mmCIF file of C-alpha atoms in Angstrom:
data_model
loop_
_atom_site.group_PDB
_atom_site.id
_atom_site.type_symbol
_atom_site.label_atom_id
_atom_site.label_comp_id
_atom_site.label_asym_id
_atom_site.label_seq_id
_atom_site.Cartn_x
_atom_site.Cartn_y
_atom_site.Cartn_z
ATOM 1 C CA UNK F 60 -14.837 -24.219 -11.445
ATOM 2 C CA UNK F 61 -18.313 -23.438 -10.998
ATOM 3 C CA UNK F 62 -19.063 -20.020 -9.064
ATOM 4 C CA UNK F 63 -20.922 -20.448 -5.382
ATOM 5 C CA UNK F 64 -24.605 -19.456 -5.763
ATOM 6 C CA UNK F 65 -22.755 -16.935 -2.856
ATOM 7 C CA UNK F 66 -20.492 -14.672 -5.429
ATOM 8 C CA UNK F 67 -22.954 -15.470 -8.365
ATOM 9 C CA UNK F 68 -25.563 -13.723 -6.764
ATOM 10 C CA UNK F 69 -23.637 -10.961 -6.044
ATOM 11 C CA UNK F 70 -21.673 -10.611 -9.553
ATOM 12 C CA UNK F 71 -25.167 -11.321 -11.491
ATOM 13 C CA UNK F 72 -26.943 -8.724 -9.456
ATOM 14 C CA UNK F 73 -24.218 -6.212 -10.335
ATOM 15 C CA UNK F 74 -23.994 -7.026 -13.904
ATOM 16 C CA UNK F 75 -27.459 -6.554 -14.597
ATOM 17 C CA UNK F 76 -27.281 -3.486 -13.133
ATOM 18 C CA UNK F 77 -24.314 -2.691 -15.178
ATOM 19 C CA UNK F 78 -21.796 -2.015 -12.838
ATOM 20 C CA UNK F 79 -19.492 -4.049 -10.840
ATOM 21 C CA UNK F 80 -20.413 -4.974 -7.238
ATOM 22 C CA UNK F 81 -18.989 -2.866 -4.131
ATOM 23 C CA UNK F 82 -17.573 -4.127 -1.191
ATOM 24 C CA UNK F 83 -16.431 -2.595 1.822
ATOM 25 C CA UNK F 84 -12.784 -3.911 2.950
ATOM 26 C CA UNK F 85 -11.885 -5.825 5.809
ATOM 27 C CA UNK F 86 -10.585 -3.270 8.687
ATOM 28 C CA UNK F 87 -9.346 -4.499 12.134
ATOM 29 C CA UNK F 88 -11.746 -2.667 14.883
ATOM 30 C CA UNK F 89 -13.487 -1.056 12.037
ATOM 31 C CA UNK F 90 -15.466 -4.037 10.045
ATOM 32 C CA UNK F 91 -17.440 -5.074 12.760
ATOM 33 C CA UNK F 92 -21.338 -4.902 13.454
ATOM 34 C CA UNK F 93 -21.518 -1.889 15.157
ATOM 35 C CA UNK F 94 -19.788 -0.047 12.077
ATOM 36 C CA UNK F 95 -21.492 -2.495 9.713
ATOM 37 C CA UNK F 96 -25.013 -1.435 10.527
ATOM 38 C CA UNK F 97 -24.048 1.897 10.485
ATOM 39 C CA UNK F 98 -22.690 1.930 7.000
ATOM 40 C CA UNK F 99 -25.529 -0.047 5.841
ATOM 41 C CA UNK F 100 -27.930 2.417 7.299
ATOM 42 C CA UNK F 101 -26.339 5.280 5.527
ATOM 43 C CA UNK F 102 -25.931 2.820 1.880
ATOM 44 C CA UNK F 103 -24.715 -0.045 2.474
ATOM 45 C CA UNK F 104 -22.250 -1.858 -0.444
ATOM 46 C CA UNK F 105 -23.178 -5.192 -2.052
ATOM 47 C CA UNK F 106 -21.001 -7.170 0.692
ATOM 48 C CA UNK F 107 -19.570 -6.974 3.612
ATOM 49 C CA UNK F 108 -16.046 -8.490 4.822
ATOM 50 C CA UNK F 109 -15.211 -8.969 8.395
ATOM 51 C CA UNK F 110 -12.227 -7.737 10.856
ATOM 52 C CA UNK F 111 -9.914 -10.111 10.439
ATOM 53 C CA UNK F 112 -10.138 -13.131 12.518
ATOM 54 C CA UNK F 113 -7.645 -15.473 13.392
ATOM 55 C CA UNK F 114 -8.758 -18.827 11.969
ATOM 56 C CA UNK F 115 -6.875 -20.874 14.732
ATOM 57 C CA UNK F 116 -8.708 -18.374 17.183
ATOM 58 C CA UNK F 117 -12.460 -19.769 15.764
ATOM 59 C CA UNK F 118 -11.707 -23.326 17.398
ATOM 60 C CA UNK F 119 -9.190 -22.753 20.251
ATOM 61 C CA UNK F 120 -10.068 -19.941 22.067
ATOM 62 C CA UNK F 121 -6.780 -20.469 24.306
ATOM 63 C CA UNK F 122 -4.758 -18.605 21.314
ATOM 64 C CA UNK F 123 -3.241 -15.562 21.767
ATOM 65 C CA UNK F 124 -5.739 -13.826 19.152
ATOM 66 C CA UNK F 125 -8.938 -14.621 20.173
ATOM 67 C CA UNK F 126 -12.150 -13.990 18.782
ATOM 68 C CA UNK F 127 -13.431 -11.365 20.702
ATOM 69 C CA UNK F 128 -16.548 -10.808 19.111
ATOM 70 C CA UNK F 129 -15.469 -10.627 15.339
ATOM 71 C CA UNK F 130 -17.862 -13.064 14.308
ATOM 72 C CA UNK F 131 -20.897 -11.646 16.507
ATOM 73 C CA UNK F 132 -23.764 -10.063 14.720
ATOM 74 C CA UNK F 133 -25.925 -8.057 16.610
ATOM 75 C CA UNK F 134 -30.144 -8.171 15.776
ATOM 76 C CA UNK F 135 -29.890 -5.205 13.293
ATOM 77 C CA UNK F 136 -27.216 -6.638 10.833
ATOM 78 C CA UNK F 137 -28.794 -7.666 8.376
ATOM 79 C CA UNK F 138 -25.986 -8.928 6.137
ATOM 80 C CA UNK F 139 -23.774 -11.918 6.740
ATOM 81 C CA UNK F 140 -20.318 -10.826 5.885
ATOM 82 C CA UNK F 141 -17.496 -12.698 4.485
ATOM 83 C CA UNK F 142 -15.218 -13.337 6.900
ATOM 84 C CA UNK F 143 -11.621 -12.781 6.438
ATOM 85 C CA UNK F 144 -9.543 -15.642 8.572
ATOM 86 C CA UNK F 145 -5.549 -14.849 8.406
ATOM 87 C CA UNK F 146 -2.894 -17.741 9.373
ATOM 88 C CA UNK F 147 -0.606 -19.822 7.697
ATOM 89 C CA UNK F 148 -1.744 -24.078 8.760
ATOM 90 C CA UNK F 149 -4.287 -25.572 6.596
ATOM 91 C CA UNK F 150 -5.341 -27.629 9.658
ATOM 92 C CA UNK F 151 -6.633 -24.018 11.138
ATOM 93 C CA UNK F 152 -8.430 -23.322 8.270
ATOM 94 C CA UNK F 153 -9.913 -26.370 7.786
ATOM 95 C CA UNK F 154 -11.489 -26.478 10.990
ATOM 96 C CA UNK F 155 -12.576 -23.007 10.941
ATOM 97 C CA UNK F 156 -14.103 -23.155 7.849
ATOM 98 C CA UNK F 157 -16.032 -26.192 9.075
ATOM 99 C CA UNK F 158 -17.039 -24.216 12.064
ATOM 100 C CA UNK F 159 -18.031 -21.213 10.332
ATOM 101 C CA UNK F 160 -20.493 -23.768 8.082
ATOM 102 C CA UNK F 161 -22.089 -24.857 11.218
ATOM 103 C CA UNK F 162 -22.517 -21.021 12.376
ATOM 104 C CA UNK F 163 -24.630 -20.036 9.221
ATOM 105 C CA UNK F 164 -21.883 -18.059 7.719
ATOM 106 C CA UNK F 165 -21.631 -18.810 3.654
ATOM 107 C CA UNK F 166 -18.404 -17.336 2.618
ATOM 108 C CA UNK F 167 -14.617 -16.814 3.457
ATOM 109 C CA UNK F 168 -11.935 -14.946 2.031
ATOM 110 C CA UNK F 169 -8.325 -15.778 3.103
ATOM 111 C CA UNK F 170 -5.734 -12.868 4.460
ATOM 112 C CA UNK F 171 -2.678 -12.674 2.118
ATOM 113 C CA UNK F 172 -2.740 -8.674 1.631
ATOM 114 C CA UNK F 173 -2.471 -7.282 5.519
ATOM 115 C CA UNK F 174 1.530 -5.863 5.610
ATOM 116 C CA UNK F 175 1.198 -6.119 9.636
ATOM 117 C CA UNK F 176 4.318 -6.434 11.337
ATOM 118 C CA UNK F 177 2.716 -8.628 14.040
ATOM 119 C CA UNK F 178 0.516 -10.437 11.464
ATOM 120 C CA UNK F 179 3.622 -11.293 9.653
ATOM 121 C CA UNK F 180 5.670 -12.432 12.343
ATOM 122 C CA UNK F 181 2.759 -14.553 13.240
ATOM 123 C CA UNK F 182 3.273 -16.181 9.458
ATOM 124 C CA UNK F 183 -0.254 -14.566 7.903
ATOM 125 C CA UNK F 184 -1.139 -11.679 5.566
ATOM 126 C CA UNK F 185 1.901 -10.611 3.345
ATOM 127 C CA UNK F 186 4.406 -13.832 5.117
ATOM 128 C CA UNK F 187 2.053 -15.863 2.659
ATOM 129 C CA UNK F 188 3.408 -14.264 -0.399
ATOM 130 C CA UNK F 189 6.983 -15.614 0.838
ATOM 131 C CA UNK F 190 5.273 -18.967 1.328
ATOM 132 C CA UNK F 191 3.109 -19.636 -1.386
ATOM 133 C CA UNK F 192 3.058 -23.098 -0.917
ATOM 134 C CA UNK F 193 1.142 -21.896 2.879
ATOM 135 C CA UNK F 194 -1.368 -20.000 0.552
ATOM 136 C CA UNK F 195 -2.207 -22.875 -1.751
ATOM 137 C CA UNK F 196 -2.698 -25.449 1.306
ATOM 138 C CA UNK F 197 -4.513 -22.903 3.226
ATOM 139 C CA UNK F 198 -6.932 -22.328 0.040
ATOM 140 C CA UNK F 199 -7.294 -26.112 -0.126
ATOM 141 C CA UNK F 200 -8.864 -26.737 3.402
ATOM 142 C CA UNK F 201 -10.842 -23.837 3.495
ATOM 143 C CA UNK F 202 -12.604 -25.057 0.495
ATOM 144 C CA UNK F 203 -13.198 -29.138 1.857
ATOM 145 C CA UNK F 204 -16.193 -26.861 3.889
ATOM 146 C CA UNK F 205 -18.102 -26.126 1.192
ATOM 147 C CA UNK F 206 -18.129 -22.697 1.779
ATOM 148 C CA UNK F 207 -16.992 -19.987 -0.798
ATOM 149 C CA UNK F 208 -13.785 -19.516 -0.804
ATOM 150 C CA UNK F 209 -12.009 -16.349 -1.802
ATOM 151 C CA UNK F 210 -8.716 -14.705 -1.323
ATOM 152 C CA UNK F 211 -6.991 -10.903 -1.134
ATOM 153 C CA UNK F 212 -3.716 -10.177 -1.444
ATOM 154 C CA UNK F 213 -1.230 -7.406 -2.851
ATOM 155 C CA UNK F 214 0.353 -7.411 -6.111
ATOM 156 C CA UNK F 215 3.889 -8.534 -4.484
ATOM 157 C CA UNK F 216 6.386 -8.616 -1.143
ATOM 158 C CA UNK F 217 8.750 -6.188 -2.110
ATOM 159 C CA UNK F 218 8.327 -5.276 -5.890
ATOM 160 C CA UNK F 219 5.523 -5.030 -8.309
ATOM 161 C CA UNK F 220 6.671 -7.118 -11.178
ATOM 162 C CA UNK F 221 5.726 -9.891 -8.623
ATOM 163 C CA UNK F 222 2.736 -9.716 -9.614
ATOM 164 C CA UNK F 223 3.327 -12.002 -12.980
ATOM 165 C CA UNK F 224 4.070 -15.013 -11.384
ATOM 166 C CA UNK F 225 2.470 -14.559 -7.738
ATOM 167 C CA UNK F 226 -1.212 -14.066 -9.219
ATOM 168 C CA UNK F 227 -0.638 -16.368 -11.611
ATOM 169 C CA UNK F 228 0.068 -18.648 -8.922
ATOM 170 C CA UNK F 229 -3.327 -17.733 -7.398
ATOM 171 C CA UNK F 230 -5.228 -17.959 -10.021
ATOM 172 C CA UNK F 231 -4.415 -21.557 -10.567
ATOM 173 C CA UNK F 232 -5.977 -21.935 -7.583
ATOM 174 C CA UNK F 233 -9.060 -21.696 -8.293
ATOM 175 C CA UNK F 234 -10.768 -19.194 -5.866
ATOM 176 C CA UNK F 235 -14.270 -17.475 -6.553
ATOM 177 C CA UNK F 236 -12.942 -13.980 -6.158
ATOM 178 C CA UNK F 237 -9.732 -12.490 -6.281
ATOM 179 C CA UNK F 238 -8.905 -9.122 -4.404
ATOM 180 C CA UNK F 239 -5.785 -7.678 -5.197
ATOM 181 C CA UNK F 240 -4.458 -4.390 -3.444
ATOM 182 C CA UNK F 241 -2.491 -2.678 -5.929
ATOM 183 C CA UNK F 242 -0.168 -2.278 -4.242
ATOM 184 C CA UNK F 243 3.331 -4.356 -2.504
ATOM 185 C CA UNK F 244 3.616 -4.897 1.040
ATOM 186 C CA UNK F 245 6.976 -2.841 0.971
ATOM 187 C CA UNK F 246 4.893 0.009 -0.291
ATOM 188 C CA UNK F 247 2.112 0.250 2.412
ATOM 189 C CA UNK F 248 -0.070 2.978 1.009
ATOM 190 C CA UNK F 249 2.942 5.171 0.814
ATOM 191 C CA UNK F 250 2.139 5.352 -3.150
ATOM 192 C CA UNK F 251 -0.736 5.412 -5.357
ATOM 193 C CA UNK F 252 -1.904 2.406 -6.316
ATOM 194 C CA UNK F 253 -1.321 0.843 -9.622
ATOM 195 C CA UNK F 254 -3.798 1.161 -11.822
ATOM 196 C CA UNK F 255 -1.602 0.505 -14.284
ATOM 197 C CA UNK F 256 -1.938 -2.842 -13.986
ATOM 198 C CA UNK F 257 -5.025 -3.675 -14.196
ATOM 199 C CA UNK F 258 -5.880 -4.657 -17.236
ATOM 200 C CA UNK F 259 -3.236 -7.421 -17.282
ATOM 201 C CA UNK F 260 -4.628 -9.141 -14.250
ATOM 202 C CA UNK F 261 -7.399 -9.597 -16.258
ATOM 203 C CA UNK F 262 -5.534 -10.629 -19.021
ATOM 204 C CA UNK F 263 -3.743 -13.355 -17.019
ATOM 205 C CA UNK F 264 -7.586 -14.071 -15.035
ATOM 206 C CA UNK F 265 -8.942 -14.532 -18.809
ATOM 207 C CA UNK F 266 -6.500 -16.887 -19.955
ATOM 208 C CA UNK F 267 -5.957 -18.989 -16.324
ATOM 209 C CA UNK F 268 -9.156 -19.072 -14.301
ATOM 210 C CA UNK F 269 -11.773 -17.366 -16.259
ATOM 211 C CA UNK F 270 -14.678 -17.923 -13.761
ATOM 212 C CA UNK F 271 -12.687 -16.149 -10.963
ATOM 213 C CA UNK F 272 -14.003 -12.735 -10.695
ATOM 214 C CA UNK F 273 -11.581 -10.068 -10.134
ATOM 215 C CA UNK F 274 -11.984 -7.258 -7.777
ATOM 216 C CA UNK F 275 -9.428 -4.306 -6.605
ATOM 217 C CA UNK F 276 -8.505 -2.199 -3.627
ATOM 218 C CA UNK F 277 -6.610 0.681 -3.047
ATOM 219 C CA UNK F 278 -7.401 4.529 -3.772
ATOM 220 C CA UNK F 279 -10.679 3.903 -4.171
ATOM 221 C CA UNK F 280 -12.724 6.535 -2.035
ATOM 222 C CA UNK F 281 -15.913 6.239 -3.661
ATOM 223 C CA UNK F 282 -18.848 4.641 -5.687
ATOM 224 C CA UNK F 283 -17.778 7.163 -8.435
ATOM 225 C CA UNK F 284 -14.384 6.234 -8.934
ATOM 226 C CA UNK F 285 -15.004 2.569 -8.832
ATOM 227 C CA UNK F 286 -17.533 2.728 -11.634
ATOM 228 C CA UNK F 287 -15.003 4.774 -13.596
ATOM 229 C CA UNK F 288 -12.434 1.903 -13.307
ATOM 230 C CA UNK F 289 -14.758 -0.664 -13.932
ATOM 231 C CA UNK F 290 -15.819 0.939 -17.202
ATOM 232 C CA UNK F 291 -11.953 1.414 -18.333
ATOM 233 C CA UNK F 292 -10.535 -1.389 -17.412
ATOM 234 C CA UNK F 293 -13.505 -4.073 -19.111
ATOM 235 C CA UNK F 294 -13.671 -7.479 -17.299
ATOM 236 C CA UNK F 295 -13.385 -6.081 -14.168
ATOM 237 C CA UNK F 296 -15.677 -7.444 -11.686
ATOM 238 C CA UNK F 297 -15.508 -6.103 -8.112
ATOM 239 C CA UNK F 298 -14.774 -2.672 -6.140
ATOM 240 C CA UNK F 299 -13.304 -2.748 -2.420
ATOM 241 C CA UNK F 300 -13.276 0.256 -0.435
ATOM 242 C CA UNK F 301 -11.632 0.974 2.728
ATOM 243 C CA UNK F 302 -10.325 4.086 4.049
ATOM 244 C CA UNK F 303 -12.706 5.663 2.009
ATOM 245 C CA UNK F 304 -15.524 5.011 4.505
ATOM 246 C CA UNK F 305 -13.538 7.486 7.040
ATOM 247 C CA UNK F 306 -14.088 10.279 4.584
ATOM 248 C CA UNK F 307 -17.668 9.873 3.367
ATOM 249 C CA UNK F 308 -20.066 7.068 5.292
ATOM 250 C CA UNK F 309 -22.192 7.398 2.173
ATOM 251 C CA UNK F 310 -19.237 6.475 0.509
ATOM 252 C CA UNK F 311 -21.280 3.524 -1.122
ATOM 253 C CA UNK F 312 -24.339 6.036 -3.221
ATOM 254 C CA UNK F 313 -24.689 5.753 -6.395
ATOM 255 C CA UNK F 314 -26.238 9.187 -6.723
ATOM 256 C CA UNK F 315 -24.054 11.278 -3.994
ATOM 257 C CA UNK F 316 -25.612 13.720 -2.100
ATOM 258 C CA UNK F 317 -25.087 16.213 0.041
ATOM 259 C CA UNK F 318 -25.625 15.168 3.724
ATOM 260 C CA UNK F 319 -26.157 17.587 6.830
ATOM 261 C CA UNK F 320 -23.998 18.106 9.555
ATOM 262 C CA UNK F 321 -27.154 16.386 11.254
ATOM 263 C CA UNK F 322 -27.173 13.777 9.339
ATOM 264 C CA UNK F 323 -23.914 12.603 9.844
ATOM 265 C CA UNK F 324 -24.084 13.264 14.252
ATOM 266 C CA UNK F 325 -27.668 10.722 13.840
ATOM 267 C CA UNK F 326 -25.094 7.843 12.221
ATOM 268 C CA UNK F 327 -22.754 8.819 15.422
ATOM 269 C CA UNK F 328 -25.539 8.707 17.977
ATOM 270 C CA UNK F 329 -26.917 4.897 16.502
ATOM 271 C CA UNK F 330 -22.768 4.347 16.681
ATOM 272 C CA UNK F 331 -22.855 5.139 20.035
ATOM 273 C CA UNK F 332 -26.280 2.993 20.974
ATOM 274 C CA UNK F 333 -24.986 -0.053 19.109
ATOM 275 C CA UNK F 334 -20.879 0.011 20.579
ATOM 276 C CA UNK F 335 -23.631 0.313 23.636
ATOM 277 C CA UNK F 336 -24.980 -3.026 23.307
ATOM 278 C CA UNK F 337 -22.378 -4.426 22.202
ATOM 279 C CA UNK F 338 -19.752 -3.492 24.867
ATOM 280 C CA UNK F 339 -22.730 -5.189 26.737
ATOM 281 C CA UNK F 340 -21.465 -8.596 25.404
ATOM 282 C CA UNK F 341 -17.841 -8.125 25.365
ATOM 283 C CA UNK F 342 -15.193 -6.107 26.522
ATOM 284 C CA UNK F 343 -13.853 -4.966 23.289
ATOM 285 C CA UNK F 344 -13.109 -2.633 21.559
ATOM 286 C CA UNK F 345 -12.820 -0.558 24.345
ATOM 287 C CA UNK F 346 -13.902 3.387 23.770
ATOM 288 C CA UNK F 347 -10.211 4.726 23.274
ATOM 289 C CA UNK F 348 -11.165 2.768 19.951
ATOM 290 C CA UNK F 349 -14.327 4.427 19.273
ATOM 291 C CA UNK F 350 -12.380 7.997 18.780
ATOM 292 C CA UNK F 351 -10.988 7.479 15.719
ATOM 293 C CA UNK F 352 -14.554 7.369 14.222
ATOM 294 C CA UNK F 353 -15.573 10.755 15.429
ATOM 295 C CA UNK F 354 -14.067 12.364 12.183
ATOM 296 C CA UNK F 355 -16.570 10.846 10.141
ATOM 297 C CA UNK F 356 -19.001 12.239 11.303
ATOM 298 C CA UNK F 357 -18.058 15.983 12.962
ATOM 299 C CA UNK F 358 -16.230 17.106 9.464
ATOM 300 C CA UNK F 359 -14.213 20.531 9.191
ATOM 301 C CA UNK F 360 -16.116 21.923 6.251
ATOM 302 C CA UNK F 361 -19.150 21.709 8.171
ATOM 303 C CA UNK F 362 -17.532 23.772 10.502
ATOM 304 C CA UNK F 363 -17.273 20.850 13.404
ATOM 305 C CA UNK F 364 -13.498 21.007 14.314
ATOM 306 C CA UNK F 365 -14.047 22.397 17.727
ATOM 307 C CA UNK F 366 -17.299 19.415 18.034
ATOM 308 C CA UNK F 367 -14.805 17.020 17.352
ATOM 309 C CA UNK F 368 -11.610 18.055 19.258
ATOM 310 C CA UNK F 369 -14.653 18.382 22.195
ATOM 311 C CA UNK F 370 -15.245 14.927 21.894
ATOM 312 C CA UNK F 371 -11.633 13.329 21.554
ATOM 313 C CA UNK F 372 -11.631 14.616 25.527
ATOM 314 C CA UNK F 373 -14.090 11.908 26.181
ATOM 315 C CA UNK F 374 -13.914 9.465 28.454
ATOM 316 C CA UNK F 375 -17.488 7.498 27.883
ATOM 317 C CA UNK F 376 -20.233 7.022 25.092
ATOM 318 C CA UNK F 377 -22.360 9.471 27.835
ATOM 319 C CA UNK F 378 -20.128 11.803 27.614
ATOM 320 C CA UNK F 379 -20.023 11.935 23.516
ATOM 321 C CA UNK F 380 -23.794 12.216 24.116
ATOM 322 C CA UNK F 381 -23.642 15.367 26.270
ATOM 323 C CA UNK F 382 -21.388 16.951 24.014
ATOM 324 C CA UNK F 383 -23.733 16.631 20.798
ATOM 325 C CA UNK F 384 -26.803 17.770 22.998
ATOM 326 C CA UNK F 385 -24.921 20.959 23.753
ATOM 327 C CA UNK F 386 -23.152 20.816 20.029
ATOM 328 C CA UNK F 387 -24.389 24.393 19.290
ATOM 329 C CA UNK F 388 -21.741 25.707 21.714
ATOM 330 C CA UNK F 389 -19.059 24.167 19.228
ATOM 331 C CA UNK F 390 -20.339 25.355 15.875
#
């Protein structure tokens, strides 16, 4: 298979750079383009992927998971992400994909890692590692678009000898990039990840689909630690990280600094201009969902606890905004 001018770009840039190329993961309420311009302000990764987005939702908007908004990119994001669709019918995906085309976006990676209880029961995420036979179809349609097609998944259901034959399975697949959580869906992120592992996926990439580039996910909390796996485990292309952007926003530097308590509350105020706008547009998410950000930004060791716990009273973006013009009562 030949790699999309999409990932090749990407991978190339990376390698001649000598490093592997950074992502940041797909997030539900946190991957969108308020968050995304925010991170990209501060250092933005190599790619972006989306919240996840139903890929039924994309062409019926009568579904019980709509759209709301996952796919809208406000004037300041500069970066079209990949967008993660989750489901289980090829039919979906195949018109999504096709839709997605017509909307300018380039790339799509398909759900097979989220361990969602509601996700699941909806037959998505993890329920595709049950059904592989779901996975392959899926995999097939998405790709009759054209687009770039890549998938991310965890290294089993309930064990992590699954691995062997479940990648394996993937792999003969033929997607562009492979993202593998190390971790099962039994196991949540409840352990640490396997890094043990690692170099046998690319072992079994090597010998079965040698132009799929491999990236991984889990316990990764910054640009540091990514480049440190990449250069012991050889042949590994890619770095995802998630949670890690809730503990550093600068999580993607390649030289880390240190960044003032100021610094951080100016990424919170352009959070709170662009949820702004875009609560302007649609109705989610709603501001309850805006909280869970504030920890980014007012940290403990900067001596912000009582900033913080200030603004988890809040009832409104104004009132987050009255609190940090009066911060110095909290510090």
């Amino acid at each position: 298979m030949a790699e999309s001018e999409f990932w090749s770009k990407i991978s190339e840039k990376a390698k001649h750079e000598n490093r592997p190329f950074f992502t940041m993961a797909p997030m539900e309420a946190v991957s969108n383009t308020v968050f995304r311009q925010v991170i990209t302000h501060a250092c933005p990764p190599d790619m972006f992927f989306s919240e996840f987005v139903y890929a039924k939702a994309i062409t019926d908007p009568t579904t019980k998971f709509p759209v709301h908004g996952r796919l809208y990119m406000q004037p300041g994001d500069k970066m079209t992400p990949v967008v993660q669709l989750w489901g289980n019918k090829s039919e979906d995906f195949k018109a999504a994909a096709l839709s997605l085309k017509h909307q300018g976006f380039q790339a799509i990676d398909i759900n097979m890692g989220c361990p969602d209880g509601t996700v699941i029961k909806n037959h998505g995420g993890t329920d595709l590692i049950r059904n592989p036979e779901w996975a392959a179809s899926a995999i097939v349609a998405a790709k009759t678009s054209g687009l770039a097609v890549s998938a991310k998944t965890r290294l089993g259901y309930s064990k992590v000898e699954e691995y062997h034959d479940w990648l394996k399975f993937l792999l003969e697949q033929d997607v562009e990039v492979l993202t593998v959580h190390l971790r099962t869906k039994m196991e949540m992120s409840k352990v640490p990840a396997h890094f043990e592992v690692i170099d046998d996926i690319i072992k079994m990439r090597d010998e079965i689909a040698p132009s799929t580039l491999i990236q991984i996910n889990g316990d990764i909390p910054d640009y540091q630690t990514g480049l440190k796996l990449a250069q012991e485990h050889p042949g590994l292309d890619g770095i995802m990280i998630g949670r890690g952007v809730f503990a550093n926003p600068y999580v993607f530097e390649s030289k880390p600094a240190e960044h003032s308590l100021d610094q951080l509350l100016g990424l919170l105020n352009m959070q709170l201009d662009l949820f702004d706008e875009f609560s302007q547009k649609y109705d989610v998410p709603r501001f309850q969902a805006l909280k869970r950000f504030f920890k980014i930004y007012a940290r403990p060791e900067l001596g912000a606890t009582d900033l913080r716990n200030a603004m988890y009273d809040t009832k409104s973006t104004d009132d987050v905004r009255k609190i940090l013009n009066e911060k110095e009562k909290y510090l």
